[in-house]
Amino acid sequence: MLQKILAQVMICFYNDEMRTPARKPGKYTHLKPDPHLTETKFSELKNKLERLKEMSRPRAAEEVRRLAEMGDFSDNAAYSIAKGRLRGINQKILELEDHLKHAVIISAGQAGDRVKLGSEVTVEINGRQKIYRILGSSETDPSAGIISHRSPLGASLLGRRAGDRTTFTRTDKTVACRIIKIE
């Protein structure tokens, strides 16, 4: 009897039919991830998905199976924790699959006369020149000069040409900048 139940549980885990607990949504729960990705980020996410499917989920399912054999589920805290871990892995797999399915690849190195996603832009702000690369929100690193197209500066630069002036708002003030060069 126990073997039959365990077989049904394992089938359920591998078919992604597990239910996730209903929790109060967080502040950013409703936001979908930015679909704009470079090819590098796309393959990084694809590799992560592969690792989750081929390594993490089977290990977690095996752990749940092993702990289920210990008997009473109501007093088995380790079993509950392992089940929660497996649910989390399954949820992450679903999110990654959805993100990759809707991904829009940013083509690199296409210089043009207007700023667009993937452009490297030299701007002058307060007399200082800075170089920024405009990418999707999931790849930002302001300290390395990579900003999001959704950031105040990134949004104000999109569609502009070299020589154009634009303004953007920081938390407490409006800042003016001039586009020097687009690559």
CSV table of N, CA and C in Angstrom, one decimal, residues 30-175:
chain,number,residue,atom,x,y,z
A,30,HIS,N,3.1,41.0,-8.9
A,30,HIS,CA,2.4,41.1,-10.1
A,30,HIS,C,3.3,41.4,-11.4
A,31,LEU,N,4.5,41.8,-11.1
A,31,LEU,CA,5.4,42.3,-12.2
A,31,LEU,C,6.0,41.1,-12.9
A,32,LYS,N,5.9,41.1,-14.2
A,32,LYS,CA,6.5,40.0,-15.0
A,32,LYS,C,8.0,40.4,-15.2
A,33,PRO,N,8.9,39.4,-15.3
A,33,PRO,CA,10.3,39.8,-15.6
A,33,PRO,C,10.4,40.5,-17.0
A,34,ASP,N,11.4,41.3,-17.1
A,34,ASP,CA,11.6,42.0,-18.3
A,34,ASP,C,12.1,41.0,-19.4
A,35,PRO,N,11.4,40.9,-20.5
A,35,PRO,CA,11.7,39.9,-21.5
A,35,PRO,C,12.9,40.2,-22.3
A,36,HIS,N,13.5,41.4,-22.2
A,36,HIS,CA,14.7,41.8,-23.0
A,36,HIS,C,15.9,41.2,-22.4
A,37,LEU,N,16.6,40.3,-23.2
A,37,LEU,CA,17.8,39.6,-22.7
A,37,LEU,C,18.8,39.6,-23.8
A,38,THR,N,20.1,39.6,-23.4
A,38,THR,CA,21.2,39.4,-24.4
A,38,THR,C,21.3,37.9,-24.6
A,39,GLU,N,22.0,37.5,-25.6
A,39,GLU,CA,22.1,36.1,-25.9
A,39,GLU,C,22.9,35.4,-24.7
A,40,THR,N,23.8,36.1,-24.1
A,40,THR,CA,24.6,35.5,-23.0
A,40,THR,C,23.6,35.2,-21.8
A,41,LYS,N,22.8,36.2,-21.5
A,41,LYS,CA,21.9,36.0,-20.4
A,41,LYS,C,20.9,34.9,-20.7
A,42,PHE,N,20.4,34.9,-21.9
A,42,PHE,CA,19.4,33.8,-22.4
A,42,PHE,C,20.0,32.4,-22.2
A,43,SER,N,21.3,32.2,-22.6
A,43,SER,CA,21.9,30.9,-22.5
A,43,SER,C,22.2,30.6,-21.0
A,44,GLU,N,22.5,31.6,-20.2
A,44,GLU,CA,22.8,31.4,-18.8
A,44,GLU,C,21.5,30.9,-18.1
A,45,LEU,N,20.3,31.5,-18.4
A,45,LEU,CA,19.1,31.1,-17.9
A,45,LEU,C,18.7,29.7,-18.4
A,46,LYS,N,19.0,29.4,-19.6
A,46,LYS,CA,18.7,28.1,-20.2
A,46,LYS,C,19.5,27.0,-19.5
A,47,ASN,N,20.8,27.3,-19.2
A,47,ASN,CA,21.6,26.4,-18.4
A,47,ASN,C,21.1,26.2,-17.0
A,48,LYS,N,20.7,27.2,-16.4
A,48,LYS,CA,20.1,27.2,-15.0
A,48,LYS,C,18.9,26.3,-15.0
A,49,LEU,N,18.0,26.4,-16.0
A,49,LEU,CA,16.8,25.6,-16.1
A,49,LEU,C,17.2,24.1,-16.3
A,50,GLU,N,18.1,23.9,-17.1
A,50,GLU,CA,18.6,22.5,-17.3
A,50,GLU,C,19.1,21.9,-16.0
A,51,ARG,N,19.9,22.6,-15.3
A,51,ARG,CA,20.4,22.1,-14.0
A,51,ARG,C,19.3,21.8,-13.0
A,52,LEU,N,18.3,22.7,-13.0
A,52,LEU,CA,17.2,22.5,-12.1
A,52,LEU,C,16.4,21.2,-12.4
A,53,LYS,N,16.2,21.1,-13.7
A,53,LYS,CA,15.4,19.9,-14.2
A,53,LYS,C,16.2,18.6,-14.0
A,54,GLU,N,17.5,18.6,-14.4
A,54,GLU,CA,18.2,17.4,-14.4
A,54,GLU,C,18.9,17.0,-13.1
A,55,MET,N,19.2,18.0,-12.3
A,55,MET,CA,19.9,17.7,-11.0
A,55,MET,C,19.1,18.0,-9.8
A,56,SER,N,18.7,19.2,-9.6
A,56,SER,CA,18.1,19.6,-8.4
A,56,SER,C,16.7,19.0,-8.1
A,57,ARG,N,15.8,18.9,-9.1
A,57,ARG,CA,14.5,18.3,-8.9
A,57,ARG,C,14.6,16.8,-8.6
A,58,PRO,N,15.4,16.0,-9.4
A,58,PRO,CA,15.5,14.6,-9.0
A,58,PRO,C,16.0,14.4,-7.6
A,59,ARG,N,17.0,15.2,-7.2
A,59,ARG,CA,17.6,15.0,-5.8
A,59,ARG,C,16.5,15.3,-4.8
A,60,ALA,N,15.8,16.5,-5.0
A,60,ALA,CA,14.8,16.9,-4.1
A,60,ALA,C,13.6,15.8,-4.0
A,61,ALA,N,13.2,15.3,-5.1
A,61,ALA,CA,12.2,14.3,-5.2
A,61,ALA,C,12.6,13.0,-4.5
A,62,GLU,N,13.9,12.6,-4.6
A,62,GLU,CA,14.4,11.5,-3.9
A,62,GLU,C,14.4,11.7,-2.4
A,63,GLU,N,14.8,12.9,-2.0
A,63,GLU,CA,14.8,13.2,-0.6
A,63,GLU,C,13.4,13.2,0.0
A,64,VAL,N,12.4,13.6,-0.8
A,64,VAL,CA,11.0,13.6,-0.3
A,64,VAL,C,10.6,12.1,-0.2
A,65,ARG,N,10.9,11.3,-1.2
A,65,ARG,CA,10.6,9.9,-1.2
A,65,ARG,C,11.2,9.2,0.0
A,66,ARG,N,12.5,9.5,0.3
A,66,ARG,CA,13.2,8.9,1.4
A,66,ARG,C,12.6,9.3,2.7
A,67,LEU,N,12.2,10.5,2.9
A,67,LEU,CA,11.6,11.0,4.1
A,67,LEU,C,10.2,10.5,4.3
A,68,ALA,N,9.5,10.3,3.2
A,68,ALA,CA,8.1,9.8,3.2
A,68,ALA,C,8.1,8.3,3.8
A,69,GLU,N,9.1,7.6,3.6
A,69,GLU,CA,9.2,6.2,4.1
A,69,GLU,C,9.3,6.2,5.6
A,70,MET,N,9.6,7.3,6.3
A,70,MET,CA,9.8,7.3,7.7
A,70,MET,C,8.4,7.2,8.4
A,71,GLY,N,7.3,7.3,7.7
A,71,GLY,CA,6.0,7.1,8.4
A,71,GLY,C,5.2,8.3,8.5
A,72,ASP,N,4.7,8.6,9.7
A,72,ASP,CA,3.7,9.7,9.9
A,72,ASP,C,4.1,11.0,9.3
A,73,PHE,N,3.3,11.5,8.4
A,73,PHE,CA,3.6,12.8,7.7
A,73,PHE,C,3.4,14.0,8.6
A,74,SER,N,2.4,13.9,9.6
A,74,SER,CA,2.1,15.0,10.4
A,74,SER,C,3.2,15.4,11.4
A,75,ASP,N,4.0,14.4,11.8
A,75,ASP,CA,5.1,14.7,12.8
A,75,ASP,C,6.4,14.8,12.1
A,76,ASN,N,6.5,14.7,10.8
A,76,ASN,CA,7.7,14.6,10.1
A,76,ASN,C,8.1,16.0,9.5
A,77,ALA,N,8.8,16.8,10.3
A,77,ALA,CA,9.1,18.2,9.9
A,77,ALA,C,10.1,18.2,8.7
A,78,ALA,N,11.0,17.3,8.7
A,78,ALA,CA,12.0,17.2,7.6
A,78,ALA,C,11.3,16.9,6.3
A,79,TYR,N,10.2,16.1,6.3
A,79,TYR,CA,9.4,15.8,5.1
A,79,TYR,C,8.7,17.0,4.6
A,80,SER,N,8.2,17.8,5.5
A,80,SER,CA,7.5,19.0,5.1
A,80,SER,C,8.5,20.0,4.5
A,81,ILE,N,9.6,20.1,5.1
A,81,ILE,CA,10.7,21.0,4.5
A,81,ILE,C,11.1,20.6,3.2
A,82,ALA,N,11.3,19.3,3.0
A,82,ALA,CA,11.8,18.7,1.7
A,82,ALA,C,10.7,18.9,0.7
A,83,LYS,N,9.4,18.8,1.0
A,83,LYS,CA,8.3,19.0,0.1
A,83,LYS,C,8.3,20.5,-0.3
A,84,GLY,N,8.5,21.4,0.6
A,84,GLY,CA,8.5,22.8,0.3
A,84,GLY,C,9.6,23.2,-0.6
A,85,ARG,N,10.8,22.5,-0.4
A,85,ARG,CA,12.0,22.8,-1.3
A,85,ARG,C,11.7,22.3,-2.7
A,86,LEU,N,11.0,21.1,-2.8
A,86,LEU,CA,10.7,20.6,-4.1
A,86,LEU,C,9.6,21.5,-4.8
A,87,ARG,N,8.7,22.0,-4.0
A,87,ARG,CA,7.7,22.9,-4.6
A,87,ARG,C,8.4,24.2,-5.1
A,88,GLY,N,9.4,24.7,-4.3
A,88,GLY,CA,10.1,25.9,-4.8
A,88,GLY,C,10.9,25.6,-6.1
A,89,ILE,N,11.5,24.5,-6.2
A,89,ILE,CA,12.2,24.1,-7.4
A,89,ILE,C,11.3,24.1,-8.6
A,90,ASN,N,10.1,23.4,-8.4
A,90,ASN,CA,9.2,23.3,-9.5
A,90,ASN,C,8.6,24.7,-9.9
A,91,GLN,N,8.4,25.6,-8.9
A,91,GLN,CA,8.0,26.9,-9.2
A,91,GLN,C,9.0,27.7,-10.0
A,92,LYS,N,10.3,27.6,-9.6
A,92,LYS,CA,11.4,28.2,-10.3
A,92,LYS,C,11.5,27.7,-11.7
A,93,ILE,N,11.3,26.4,-11.9
A,93,ILE,CA,11.4,25.8,-13.3
A,93,ILE,C,10.2,26.5,-14.1
A,94,LEU,N,9.0,26.5,-13.6
A,94,LEU,CA,7.9,27.1,-14.3
A,94,LEU,C,8.2,28.6,-14.7
A,95,GLU,N,8.7,29.3,-13.7
A,95,GLU,CA,9.1,30.8,-14.0
A,95,GLU,C,10.1,30.9,-15.1
A,96,LEU,N,11.2,30.1,-15.0
A,96,LEU,CA,12.3,30.2,-16.0
A,96,LEU,C,11.7,29.8,-17.4
A,97,GLU,N,10.9,28.7,-17.5
A,97,GLU,CA,10.4,28.3,-18.8
A,97,GLU,C,9.5,29.4,-19.4
A,98,ASP,N,8.7,30.1,-18.5
A,98,ASP,CA,7.9,31.2,-19.0
A,98,ASP,C,8.7,32.3,-19.5
A,99,HIS,N,9.8,32.7,-18.7
A,99,HIS,CA,10.7,33.8,-19.0
A,99,HIS,C,11.4,33.5,-20.3
A,100,LEU,N,11.9,32.3,-20.5
A,100,LEU,CA,12.6,32.0,-21.8
A,100,LEU,C,11.7,31.9,-23.0
A,101,LYS,N,10.4,31.5,-22.7
A,101,LYS,CA,9.5,31.4,-23.8
A,101,LYS,C,9.1,32.8,-24.4
A,102,HIS,N,9.1,33.8,-23.5
A,102,HIS,CA,8.7,35.1,-23.9
A,102,HIS,C,9.9,36.1,-24.1
A,103,ALA,N,11.1,35.5,-24.1
A,103,ALA,CA,12.3,36.3,-24.2
A,103,ALA,C,12.4,37.0,-25.5
A,104,VAL,N,12.9,38.3,-25.5
A,104,VAL,CA,13.2,39.0,-26.7
A,104,VAL,C,14.7,39.3,-26.6
A,105,ILE,N,15.4,38.7,-27.6
A,105,ILE,CA,16.9,38.8,-27.7
A,105,ILE,C,17.3,40.2,-28.1
A,106,ILE,N,18.2,40.8,-27.4
A,106,ILE,CA,18.7,42.1,-27.8
A,106,ILE,C,19.9,41.9,-28.7
A,107,SER,N,19.8,42.4,-29.9
A,107,SER,CA,20.9,42.2,-30.8
A,107,SER,C,22.0,43.2,-30.5
A,108,ALA,N,23.2,42.6,-30.3
A,108,ALA,CA,24.4,43.5,-29.9
A,108,ALA,C,25.1,44.0,-31.1
A,109,GLY,N,25.7,45.2,-30.9
A,109,GLY,CA,26.6,45.7,-31.9
A,109,GLY,C,26.0,46.4,-33.1
A,110,GLN,N,24.7,46.6,-33.1
A,110,GLN,CA,24.1,47.3,-34.2
A,110,GLN,C,24.1,48.8,-33.9
A,111,ALA,N,25.1,49.5,-34.3
A,111,ALA,CA,25.1,50.9,-34.1
A,111,ALA,C,24.2,51.6,-35.1
A,112,GLY,N,23.6,52.7,-34.6
A,112,GLY,CA,22.6,53.4,-35.4
A,112,GLY,C,22.7,54.9,-35.1
A,113,ASP,N,21.8,55.6,-35.6
A,113,ASP,CA,21.8,57.1,-35.3
A,113,ASP,C,20.9,57.4,-34.1
A,114,ARG,N,20.2,56.4,-33.6
A,114,ARG,CA,19.3,56.6,-32.5
A,114,ARG,C,19.7,55.6,-31.4
A,115,VAL,N,19.4,56.0,-30.1
A,115,VAL,CA,19.7,55.1,-29.0
A,115,VAL,C,18.6,54.1,-28.9
A,116,LYS,N,18.9,52.8,-28.8
A,116,LYS,CA,18.0,51.7,-28.6
A,116,LYS,C,18.5,50.7,-27.7
A,117,LEU,N,17.8,49.7,-27.4
A,117,LEU,CA,18.3,48.6,-26.5
A,117,LEU,C,19.5,48.0,-27.1
A,118,GLY,N,20.5,47.8,-26.3
A,118,GLY,CA,21.8,47.3,-26.8
A,118,GLY,C,22.8,48.4,-27.1
A,119,SER,N,22.4,49.6,-27.2
A,119,SER,CA,23.3,50.7,-27.6
A,119,SER,C,24.3,51.0,-26.4
A,120,GLU,N,25.5,51.4,-26.8
A,120,GLU,CA,26.4,52.0,-25.9
A,120,GLU,C,26.5,53.5,-26.1
A,121,VAL,N,26.1,54.2,-25.1
A,121,VAL,CA,25.9,55.7,-25.2
A,121,VAL,C,26.9,56.4,-24.3
A,122,THR,N,27.6,57.4,-24.9
A,122,THR,CA,28.5,58.3,-24.2
A,122,THR,C,27.7,59.6,-23.9
A,123,VAL,N,27.5,59.9,-22.6
A,123,VAL,CA,26.7,61.1,-22.2
A,123,VAL,C,27.6,62.0,-21.4
A,124,GLU,N,27.2,63.3,-21.4
A,124,GLU,CA,27.8,64.2,-20.5
A,124,GLU,C,26.8,64.7,-19.5
A,125,ILE,N,27.2,64.5,-18.2
A,125,ILE,CA,26.3,64.9,-17.1
A,125,ILE,C,27.1,65.7,-16.2
A,126,ASN,N,26.7,66.9,-15.9
A,126,ASN,CA,27.4,67.8,-15.0
A,126,ASN,C,28.9,68.0,-15.4
A,127,GLY,N,29.2,68.1,-16.7
A,127,GLY,CA,30.5,68.3,-17.2
A,127,GLY,C,31.4,67.0,-17.2
A,128,ARG,N,30.8,65.9,-16.8
A,128,ARG,CA,31.6,64.6,-16.8
A,128,ARG,C,31.0,63.7,-17.8
A,129,GLN,N,31.9,63.0,-18.6
A,129,GLN,CA,31.5,62.1,-19.6
A,129,GLN,C,31.4,60.7,-19.0
A,130,LYS,N,30.3,60.0,-19.3
A,130,LYS,CA,30.2,58.6,-18.8
A,130,LYS,C,29.6,57.8,-20.0
A,131,ILE,N,30.0,56.5,-20.0
A,131,ILE,CA,29.5,55.6,-21.0
A,131,ILE,C,28.6,54.6,-20.4
A,132,TYR,N,27.4,54.4,-21.0
A,132,TYR,CA,26.4,53.5,-20.5
A,132,TYR,C,26.0,52.6,-21.6
A,133,ARG,N,25.7,51.3,-21.2
A,133,ARG,CA,25.1,50.4,-22.2
A,133,ARG,C,23.7,50.1,-21.7
A,134,ILE,N,22.7,50.2,-22.6
A,134,ILE,CA,21.3,50.1,-22.2
A,134,ILE,C,20.8,48.7,-22.6
A,135,LEU,N,20.4,48.0,-21.5
A,135,LEU,CA,19.9,46.6,-21.6
A,135,LEU,C,18.6,46.4,-20.9
A,136,GLY,N,18.1,45.2,-20.8
A,136,GLY,CA,16.9,44.9,-20.1
A,136,GLY,C,17.2,44.9,-18.6
A,137,SER,N,16.1,45.0,-17.8
A,137,SER,CA,16.2,45.2,-16.4
A,137,SER,C,16.9,44.0,-15.6
A,138,SER,N,16.9,42.8,-16.2
A,138,SER,CA,17.5,41.7,-15.5
A,138,SER,C,19.0,41.7,-15.6
A,139,GLU,N,19.6,42.6,-16.4
A,139,GLU,CA,21.0,42.5,-16.6
A,139,GLU,C,21.7,43.8,-16.1
A,140,THR,N,21.1,44.7,-15.4
A,140,THR,CA,21.7,45.9,-15.0
A,140,THR,C,22.8,45.8,-14.0
A,141,ASP,N,23.8,46.7,-14.1
A,141,ASP,CA,24.9,46.8,-13.2
A,141,ASP,C,25.4,48.2,-13.4
A,142,PRO,N,24.8,49.1,-12.7
A,142,PRO,CA,25.2,50.5,-12.8
A,142,PRO,C,26.7,50.8,-12.5
A,143,SER,N,27.3,50.1,-11.6
A,143,SER,CA,28.7,50.3,-11.4
A,143,SER,C,29.6,49.9,-12.6
A,144,ALA,N,29.1,49.0,-13.4
A,144,ALA,CA,29.8,48.6,-14.7
A,144,ALA,C,29.3,49.4,-15.9
A,145,GLY,N,28.4,50.4,-15.7
A,145,GLY,CA,27.9,51.2,-16.8
A,145,GLY,C,26.8,50.5,-17.6
A,146,ILE,N,26.1,49.5,-17.0
A,146,ILE,CA,25.0,48.9,-17.7
A,146,ILE,C,23.7,49.3,-17.0
A,147,ILE,N,22.8,50.0,-17.7
A,147,ILE,CA,21.6,50.5,-17.1
A,147,ILE,C,20.4,49.9,-17.8
A,148,SER,N,19.3,49.9,-17.2
A,148,SER,CA,18.0,49.4,-17.7
A,148,SER,C,17.4,50.4,-18.6
A,149,HIS,N,16.7,49.9,-19.6
A,149,HIS,CA,15.9,50.8,-20.5
A,149,HIS,C,14.7,51.4,-19.7
A,150,ARG,N,14.4,50.8,-18.5
A,150,ARG,CA,13.3,51.3,-17.7
A,150,ARG,C,13.8,52.3,-16.6
A,151,SER,N,15.1,52.5,-16.5
A,151,SER,CA,15.6,53.4,-15.5
A,151,SER,C,15.3,54.8,-16.0
A,152,PRO,N,15.3,55.8,-15.1
A,152,PRO,CA,15.0,57.2,-15.5
A,152,PRO,C,16.0,57.7,-16.6
A,153,LEU,N,17.3,57.4,-16.5
A,153,LEU,CA,18.3,57.8,-17.5
A,153,LEU,C,18.1,57.0,-18.8
A,154,GLY,N,18.0,55.7,-18.7
A,154,GLY,CA,17.8,54.8,-19.8
A,154,GLY,C,16.5,55.2,-20.6
A,155,ALA,N,15.4,55.4,-19.9
A,155,ALA,CA,14.2,55.8,-20.6
A,155,ALA,C,14.3,57.2,-21.3
A,156,SER,N,15.0,58.1,-20.7
A,156,SER,CA,15.1,59.4,-21.3
A,156,SER,C,16.1,59.4,-22.5
A,157,LEU,N,17.0,58.4,-22.6
A,157,LEU,CA,17.9,58.3,-23.7
A,157,LEU,C,17.3,57.6,-25.0
A,158,LEU,N,16.4,56.7,-24.7
A,158,LEU,CA,15.9,55.9,-25.8
A,158,LEU,C,15.3,56.8,-26.9
A,159,GLY,N,15.6,56.5,-28.2
A,159,GLY,CA,15.1,57.2,-29.3
A,159,GLY,C,15.8,58.5,-29.6
A,160,ARG,N,16.7,58.9,-28.8
A,160,ARG,CA,17.4,60.2,-29.0
A,160,ARG,C,18.6,60.0,-29.9
A,161,ARG,N,19.2,61.1,-30.5
A,161,ARG,CA,20.3,61.1,-31.4
A,161,ARG,C,21.5,61.7,-30.7
A,162,ALA,N,22.7,61.5,-31.3
A,162,ALA,CA,23.9,62.2,-30.8
A,162,ALA,C,23.7,63.7,-30.9
A,163,GLY,N,24.1,64.4,-29.8
A,163,GLY,CA,23.9,65.8,-29.8
A,163,GLY,C,22.7,66.3,-29.1
A,164,ASP,N,21.7,65.4,-29.0
A,164,ASP,CA,20.4,65.7,-28.3
A,164,ASP,C,20.7,66.0,-26.8
A,165,ARG,N,19.9,66.8,-26.2
A,165,ARG,CA,19.9,67.0,-24.8
A,165,ARG,C,18.6,66.5,-24.2
A,166,THR,N,18.7,66.0,-23.0
A,166,THR,CA,17.5,65.4,-22.4
A,166,THR,C,17.7,65.6,-20.9
A,167,THR,N,16.6,65.4,-20.2
A,167,THR,CA,16.6,65.5,-18.7
A,167,THR,C,16.0,64.2,-18.1
A,168,PHE,N,16.3,63.9,-16.9
A,168,PHE,CA,15.7,62.8,-16.2
A,168,PHE,C,15.7,63.2,-14.7
A,169,THR,N,14.8,62.6,-14.0
A,169,THR,CA,14.6,62.9,-12.6
A,169,THR,C,15.2,61.9,-11.7
A,170,ARG,N,16.1,62.3,-10.8
A,170,ARG,CA,16.6,61.5,-9.8
A,170,ARG,C,15.7,61.6,-8.6
A,171,THR,N,16.0,61.0,-7.5
A,171,THR,CA,15.0,61.1,-6.4
A,171,THR,C,14.7,62.5,-5.9
A,172,ASP,N,15.6,63.4,-6.0
A,172,ASP,CA,15.3,64.7,-5.4
A,172,ASP,C,15.5,65.9,-6.4
A,173,LYS,N,16.0,65.6,-7.6
A,173,LYS,CA,16.3,66.7,-8.5
A,173,LYS,C,16.2,66.2,-10.0
A,174,THR,N,16.1,67.2,-10.9
A,174,THR,CA,16.1,67.0,-12.3
A,174,THR,C,17.6,67.2,-12.8
A,175,VAL,N,18.0,66.2,-13.6
A,175,VAL,CA,19.4,66.3,-14.1
A,175,VAL,C,19.4,66.4,-15.6
